[in-house]
Amino acid sequence: MASADAVVIGGGIAGTAVALELARRDVSVLLCEQGRTPGEGATTWSGGLLRAHHTAHCVTALAARSLPVFQHWGDAVGGECGYHRTGFVMIVARRLLGHLRHNAAAVEAAGVATEMVSTASMAQRYPALSFAGQQDADLVAAYEPDGGYVDPAACARSLLAAAVARGVRLSEGVAVTGIVIERDRVAGVQTTLGRICTPTVVLAAGAWSARLLGSAGLQLPVEPRRIGIARAPVDAGSGPLPAGIDDTLGTYFKAAGRQPGGGVYFGVTADPQVTLDALPAPITQDEVQAAAKRISIRIPAVRAAAVCGARAGFDGYTPDRQPIIGAADVPGLYISTGFSGGGVKIAPAVASLLAAEIAGEEPDPLLAPYRPQRFVTGNLIESEYRYVHS
Ligand SMILES: Cc1cc2nc3c(=O)[nH]c(=O)nc-3n(C[C@H](O)[C@H](O)[C@H](O)COP(=O)(O)OP(=O)(O)OC[C@H]3O[C@@H](n4cnc5c(N)ncnc54)[C@H](O)[C@@H]3O)c2cc1C
């Protein structure tokens, strides 16, 4: 029977990152991925937008702590993460200016550069963006020059390579079918290739997490959703694009590729009607049309373009749309899941803080809001200064 100090379930960005961080702390790790890393979940399909700007400031703190890892990936991890510093813009209705200022101040306090900008200056810097008919009287924006995006699949692959170089054993194509609990604590996992003995399990199984825990009679409020993005070509002459969220339209976007003309990726509304026993259904024409209609208000070139690609992946969503990170009530069981459509930009900080805790270090206050117990105590994470859609 195989054994390890810790078994990590899931080879997406959360699982590979925590496996590496545990190995750095001399914990012997076995990572089980039912598919092939970067896995069958969100990480493979993700848009990978990077931003520190959030309405819940506990997320701002984790994103700010993660940004330097993405910026210096070669030294911090090795290999490539595909960081593209395009800048990030958060656009909200003018009546929310006070909230935008508070949230931008939290970004600044966390050590990430940001500035309040006019829509006119954004249109000048990024001619592909249009604010026609909605000028400064209606909209306000905050800009992060270091924002942009990464390639999440490349992140997971290089995290895994670094982890394996440090002795992490990889079981690809191996599904965990159950968590073995004996004498009220974790004793191992059951897999499609037999049992593995371990005193520590890290559940990083994304959208599949609740179903797996349910098999051990444990509950986790994580429901699967299918998230999509679509890609449209944009004329190279319209210049570079930033990454961005437009709260007034309820959508987000980023450049597709490093060259102007590579096009734009834009968000498709998340779908809660999913079955985990099959691959995510492809994005439909109706979904794309609705998404393209929204984004073309801000990026008019999309209106005339034929959408030429789409991606869909499953992610786990929690009731407060924030991840669940930390020790469960069963000793030996740790959770890192429920990233609710935003797990990439905070993955390095989450993994390092959680691994430190598992290795016996004092729990870091940055993870305190994310504990699984908050759903029992009712202490859900709330945004300090909300917008309409986030
Ligand atoms: C289209 C799209 C756009 C997105 N855009 C962004 C963005 O711009 N910025 C951002 O930060 N985030 C974004 N996200 C969300 C982000 O990608 C996810 O939050 C993050 O990748 C979750 O990582 P994870 O490792 O928790 O889960 P996953 O990547 O889903 O990994 C979980 C892994 O566990 C494996 N697994 C499940 N059950 C088992 C089992 N029983 N045994 C073994 N293995 C198992 C699965 O195969 C899977 O590979 C986006 C997601 C999608 C789909």
XYZ file of C-alpha atoms and ligand atoms in Angstrom:
443
model
C 0.000 0.000 0.000
C 1.380 3.439 -0.967
C 1.836 6.039 1.734
C 2.773 9.704 2.030
C 2.869 12.446 4.657
C 0.180 14.189 2.624
C -2.068 13.398 -0.333
C -3.197 16.325 -2.473
C -6.374 15.680 -4.480
C -6.483 17.691 -7.712
C -3.837 18.773 -10.195
C -5.205 22.224 -11.041
C -3.454 25.386 -9.896
C -4.572 25.007 -6.257
C -3.362 21.414 -5.955
C -0.052 21.805 -7.786
C 0.770 25.016 -5.884
C 0.121 23.516 -2.456
C 2.031 20.336 -3.390
C 5.085 22.437 -4.231
C 4.797 24.486 -1.050
C 4.495 21.347 1.090
C 7.529 19.799 -0.624
C 9.468 22.993 0.132
C 8.698 22.284 3.774
C 10.013 18.692 3.517
C 6.575 17.092 3.577
C 6.404 13.946 1.401
C 3.507 14.464 -0.994
C 1.538 12.312 -3.390
C -0.694 14.239 -5.803
C -3.681 12.470 -7.394
C -5.232 13.952 -10.526
C -8.084 12.115 -12.198
C -7.034 13.507 -15.589
C -3.726 14.927 -16.689
C -2.359 18.127 -15.128
C -3.372 20.952 -15.549
C -6.406 18.782 -15.088
C -10.003 18.561 -16.143
C -11.186 21.586 -14.243
C -11.130 25.373 -14.343
C -7.351 25.813 -14.520
C -7.136 24.318 -18.012
C -9.691 26.749 -19.450
C -9.248 29.782 -17.275
C -8.900 33.364 -18.460
C -6.257 34.019 -15.799
C -6.930 37.742 -15.257
C -4.629 39.268 -12.648
C -5.828 42.125 -10.492
C -5.566 43.166 -6.880
C -8.777 45.248 -7.021
C -11.585 43.451 -5.160
C -14.575 44.507 -3.160
C -13.622 42.073 -0.357
C -10.307 43.322 0.958
C -9.227 39.939 2.287
C -8.980 38.907 -1.389
C -7.049 42.064 -2.250
C -4.458 41.012 0.342
C -4.014 37.527 -1.170
C -3.904 38.859 -4.739
C -1.325 41.484 -3.792
C 0.816 38.859 -2.122
C 0.578 36.608 -5.188
C 1.389 39.233 -7.829
C 5.197 39.276 -7.273
C 5.262 35.481 -7.697
C 3.675 35.821 -11.142
C 5.969 38.732 -11.973
C 9.105 36.763 -11.039
C 7.850 33.279 -11.893
C 11.157 32.038 -13.315
C 12.910 32.635 -9.975
C 9.977 31.857 -7.704
C 8.839 28.636 -9.403
C 10.770 28.031 -12.609
C 9.412 27.763 -16.137
C 6.788 30.090 -17.566
C 3.493 31.460 -16.267
C 2.698 33.583 -19.341
C 2.408 36.843 -17.364
C 1.349 39.623 -19.713
C 1.371 43.079 -18.136
C -1.428 44.744 -20.067
C -2.783 46.826 -17.207
C -6.152 46.201 -15.555
C -9.101 48.578 -15.469
C -12.112 48.404 -13.139
C -15.062 50.371 -14.523
C -18.064 51.208 -12.314
C -21.017 53.593 -12.311
C -20.189 57.075 -11.032
C -22.610 56.720 -8.123
C -20.161 54.074 -6.793
C -17.176 56.414 -6.897
C -16.829 56.296 -3.099
C -16.661 52.499 -3.173
C -14.139 52.559 -6.008
C -11.942 54.937 -4.007
C -12.063 52.725 -0.911
C -11.269 49.598 -2.898
C -8.429 51.310 -4.752
C -7.066 52.539 -1.414
C -7.036 48.915 -0.193
C -5.052 47.927 -3.301
C -2.563 50.694 -2.617
C -2.313 49.746 1.054
C -1.552 46.164 0.007
C 1.424 47.460 -1.961
C 0.069 47.329 -5.528
C 0.127 50.458 -7.683
C -3.254 51.820 -8.728
C -4.701 55.134 -9.818
C -8.116 56.646 -10.402
C -8.474 57.421 -14.105
C -10.983 59.162 -16.320
C -12.735 57.231 -19.049
C -11.317 59.772 -21.521
C -7.766 58.859 -20.538
C -8.626 55.143 -20.801
C -10.054 55.656 -24.293
C -6.898 57.532 -25.257
C -4.586 54.839 -23.895
C -6.682 51.966 -25.289
C -8.450 53.122 -28.472
C -10.297 49.786 -28.740
C -12.323 50.801 -25.648
C -15.333 52.975 -26.272
C -17.184 55.067 -23.732
C -19.448 56.648 -26.323
C -22.524 58.161 -24.784
C -21.280 57.270 -21.292
C -18.545 59.709 -20.471
C -17.129 60.767 -17.110
C -20.549 61.905 -15.965
C -21.650 58.262 -15.858
C -18.578 56.102 -15.328
C -15.473 56.043 -13.155
C -12.475 53.745 -13.324
C -9.436 52.567 -11.392
C -6.349 51.357 -13.197
C -3.603 48.934 -12.119
C -0.570 49.117 -14.402
C 0.751 45.735 -13.197
C -2.533 43.944 -13.860
C -3.010 41.743 -16.886
C -3.206 38.011 -17.214
C -1.280 34.742 -16.988
C -1.666 31.358 -18.642
C -3.119 29.266 -15.785
C -2.421 25.943 -17.516
C 1.236 26.907 -17.905
C 1.268 27.933 -14.227
C 0.011 24.512 -13.130
C 2.443 22.684 -15.408
C 5.448 24.569 -14.089
C 4.262 24.295 -10.469
C 3.987 20.556 -11.002
C 7.437 20.328 -12.603
C 8.944 22.213 -9.650
C 7.045 20.020 -7.207
C 8.170 16.799 -8.875
C 11.763 18.089 -8.865
C 11.387 18.389 -5.091
C 10.159 14.835 -4.729
C 6.381 15.130 -5.076
C 4.993 11.882 -6.524
C 2.383 12.310 -9.207
C -0.484 9.899 -9.805
C -2.086 11.091 -13.034
C -5.200 9.394 -14.337
C -5.969 8.322 -10.779
C -9.239 9.407 -9.210
C -9.715 9.531 -5.467
C -12.987 7.746 -4.801
C -13.169 8.320 -1.056
C -11.457 9.817 1.962
C -10.780 7.204 4.611
C -11.595 8.332 8.130
C -10.672 6.069 11.045
C -10.974 6.860 14.730
C -12.379 10.263 13.802
C -9.354 11.390 11.807
C -7.970 11.053 8.291
C -6.233 7.724 7.687
C -5.899 7.718 3.904
C -7.660 7.906 0.579
C -9.234 5.264 -1.597
C -8.330 5.621 -5.273
C -9.094 3.871 -8.529
C -5.683 2.184 -8.072
C -6.130 1.207 -4.438
C -5.686 2.738 -1.024
C -3.024 5.263 -0.001
C -2.189 5.684 3.680
C -1.749 9.240 4.846
C -2.495 11.312 7.948
C -3.090 14.444 5.848
C -5.339 15.091 2.872
C -5.562 18.412 1.011
C -8.794 18.602 -0.957
C -8.147 20.758 -4.040
C -10.638 19.075 -6.335
C -12.388 22.228 -7.596
C -15.961 21.703 -8.748
C -15.816 18.043 -7.709
C -14.903 18.755 -4.079
C -18.335 18.563 -2.454
C -19.243 15.351 -4.240
C -16.045 13.677 -3.054
C -16.453 14.835 0.534
C -20.068 13.713 0.462
C -18.828 10.169 -0.078
C -17.213 10.432 3.383
C -20.452 11.778 4.869
C -19.037 15.302 5.107
C -20.659 18.413 3.718
C -19.033 21.309 1.908
C -21.110 24.158 0.432
C -19.439 24.115 -2.988
C -21.624 23.851 -6.067
C -20.272 23.315 -9.562
C -20.748 25.923 -12.271
C -19.712 26.057 -15.872
C -17.813 29.253 -16.654
C -17.126 30.334 -20.193
C -15.188 32.855 -22.172
C -15.405 33.607 -25.876
C -12.864 35.062 -28.279
C -13.399 37.525 -31.097
C -10.835 39.055 -33.426
C -10.220 42.781 -33.054
C -8.490 44.845 -35.720
C -4.764 45.135 -34.993
C -5.004 48.847 -35.792
C -7.103 49.406 -32.679
C -4.004 48.930 -30.511
C -3.438 47.038 -27.260
C -6.197 46.060 -24.841
C -6.051 46.019 -21.054
C -7.621 43.350 -18.911
C -10.755 44.712 -17.350
C -14.025 44.305 -15.516
C -16.971 46.458 -16.460
C -19.343 46.359 -13.537
C -21.929 48.417 -15.401
C -22.185 45.709 -18.066
C -21.510 42.739 -15.758
C -18.675 41.413 -17.872
C -14.894 41.166 -18.136
C -12.319 41.030 -20.907
C -8.658 40.629 -21.722
C -6.449 40.650 -24.797
C -6.108 37.319 -26.571
C -2.404 37.003 -27.195
C 0.446 39.449 -26.983
C 0.066 41.134 -30.352
C -2.582 43.748 -31.144
C -4.953 41.953 -33.495
C -4.822 38.730 -31.457
C -8.351 39.601 -30.456
C -10.221 39.781 -27.184
C -11.542 37.234 -24.706
C -14.750 38.203 -22.921
C -16.877 36.623 -20.234
C -19.897 34.383 -20.823
C -22.434 34.137 -17.994
C -21.714 31.252 -15.592
C -24.177 28.362 -15.752
C -25.205 26.506 -12.562
C -26.935 23.675 -14.497
C -24.071 21.209 -14.777
C -23.475 17.532 -14.502
C -20.012 16.552 -13.339
C -20.061 13.175 -15.041
C -19.335 14.680 -18.456
C -17.066 17.369 -19.876
C -18.523 20.890 -19.774
C -20.987 21.434 -22.608
C -19.533 23.716 -25.305
C -20.584 27.366 -25.173
C -23.619 27.814 -27.411
C -24.270 30.413 -30.069
C -27.000 31.967 -27.920
C -24.621 32.346 -24.975
C -21.971 33.894 -27.207
C -24.447 36.308 -28.771
C -25.649 37.536 -25.390
C -22.054 37.962 -24.180
C -20.931 39.667 -27.414
C -23.852 42.099 -27.216
C -22.739 43.150 -23.729
C -19.027 43.531 -24.466
C -19.526 45.315 -27.778
C -20.868 48.313 -25.866
C -17.340 48.722 -24.462
C -15.337 47.128 -27.319
C -17.377 47.956 -30.443
C -15.062 45.968 -32.753
C -16.631 42.790 -31.343
C -19.993 43.756 -32.861
C -18.743 43.333 -36.421
C -16.427 40.404 -35.709
C -17.322 36.757 -36.007
C -16.687 35.091 -32.642
C -14.014 32.526 -33.412
C -13.562 30.485 -30.264
C -14.863 29.744 -26.788
C -13.811 27.812 -23.713
C -15.822 26.357 -20.870
C -14.660 24.870 -17.603
C -16.138 23.839 -14.243
C -15.290 25.681 -11.044
C -16.655 25.296 -7.515
C -18.781 28.157 -6.153
C -19.499 28.895 -2.490
C -22.452 30.812 -1.005
C -20.350 33.947 -0.406
C -18.379 33.502 -3.670
C -15.095 33.241 -1.770
C -12.852 30.191 -1.409
C -12.740 27.732 1.454
C -9.211 27.379 2.788
C -7.968 25.668 5.926
C -8.461 22.791 8.336
C -11.807 20.995 8.301
C -13.358 19.656 11.502
C -11.937 16.191 10.811
C -8.277 16.225 11.956
C -5.902 15.762 9.030
C -8.306 17.129 6.418
C -7.484 20.456 4.772
C -9.531 22.268 2.153
C -8.411 24.544 -0.680
C -11.351 24.870 -3.008
C -14.472 26.840 -3.923
C -12.554 29.535 -5.772
C -15.778 30.746 -7.363
C -14.296 31.898 -10.649
C -11.277 33.704 -9.194
C -8.689 31.225 -7.979
C -5.750 31.886 -10.267
C -4.684 35.333 -9.122
C -4.517 34.306 -5.452
C -3.152 30.760 -5.862
C 0.501 31.407 -4.890
C -0.379 33.117 -1.600
C -3.090 30.599 -0.712
C -0.739 27.671 -1.286
C 2.140 29.081 0.691
C -0.006 30.122 3.684
C -1.904 26.834 3.766
C 1.222 24.696 3.431
C 2.868 26.599 6.295
C -0.151 25.846 8.445
C -0.183 22.155 7.497
C 3.536 21.961 8.288
C 2.780 23.168 11.804
C 3.503 26.885 11.588
C 1.282 29.435 13.307
C -1.832 30.032 11.116
C -1.563 33.334 9.242
C -4.350 35.868 9.920
C -4.687 36.387 6.141
C -6.418 33.006 5.897
C -8.680 33.547 8.911
C -11.718 34.766 6.925
C -11.668 31.715 4.634
C -12.168 28.905 7.151
C -14.722 26.174 6.293
C -16.429 26.724 9.658
C -17.729 30.147 8.571
C -20.739 28.488 6.932
C -21.720 26.989 10.286
C -21.108 30.109 12.361
C -22.712 32.350 9.724
C -19.555 34.446 9.539
C -19.587 34.737 5.752
C -17.163 36.959 3.881
C -18.748 40.252 2.925
C -17.467 42.892 0.560
C -16.565 46.093 2.337
C -17.569 48.278 -0.618
C -19.745 46.405 -3.108
C -20.444 47.198 -6.722
C -23.478 45.945 -8.629
C -22.032 42.665 -9.879
C -19.121 42.106 -7.497
C -13.519 30.196 -18.421
C -12.907 30.528 -17.092
C -12.383 31.805 -16.865
C -11.777 32.107 -15.646
N -11.196 33.322 -15.475
C -10.468 33.573 -14.350
C -9.742 34.776 -14.218
O -9.761 35.611 -15.116
N -8.983 34.971 -13.079
C -8.959 34.043 -12.079
O -8.275 34.267 -11.064
N -9.679 32.906 -12.159
C -10.422 32.650 -13.268
N -11.137 31.505 -13.395
C -11.264 30.644 -12.214
C -10.011 29.861 -11.960
O -9.546 29.301 -13.168
C -10.308 28.779 -10.929
O -10.821 29.376 -9.762
C -9.067 27.991 -10.568
O -8.417 27.527 -11.732
C -9.472 26.821 -9.672
O -8.342 26.005 -9.520
P -8.492 24.640 -8.724
O -7.163 23.995 -8.742
O -9.179 24.891 -7.441
O -9.542 23.786 -9.557
P -9.404 22.970 -10.912
O -8.513 23.642 -11.871
O -10.788 22.671 -11.342
O -8.673 21.640 -10.458
C -9.318 20.633 -9.734
C -8.751 19.334 -10.263
O -9.179 18.270 -9.427
C -9.320 17.140 -10.234
N -10.175 16.219 -9.503
C -11.471 16.383 -9.172
N -11.934 15.335 -8.485
C -10.910 14.478 -8.379
C -10.762 13.205 -7.772
N -11.793 12.632 -7.146
N -9.562 12.572 -7.842
C -8.509 13.161 -8.495
N -8.605 14.373 -9.095
C -9.769 15.024 -9.023
C -9.953 17.674 -11.511
O -9.728 16.821 -12.602
C -9.248 19.000 -11.671
O -8.134 18.909 -12.537
C -11.740 31.151 -14.602
C -12.265 29.880 -14.821
C -12.830 29.560 -16.061
C -13.355 28.177 -16.293
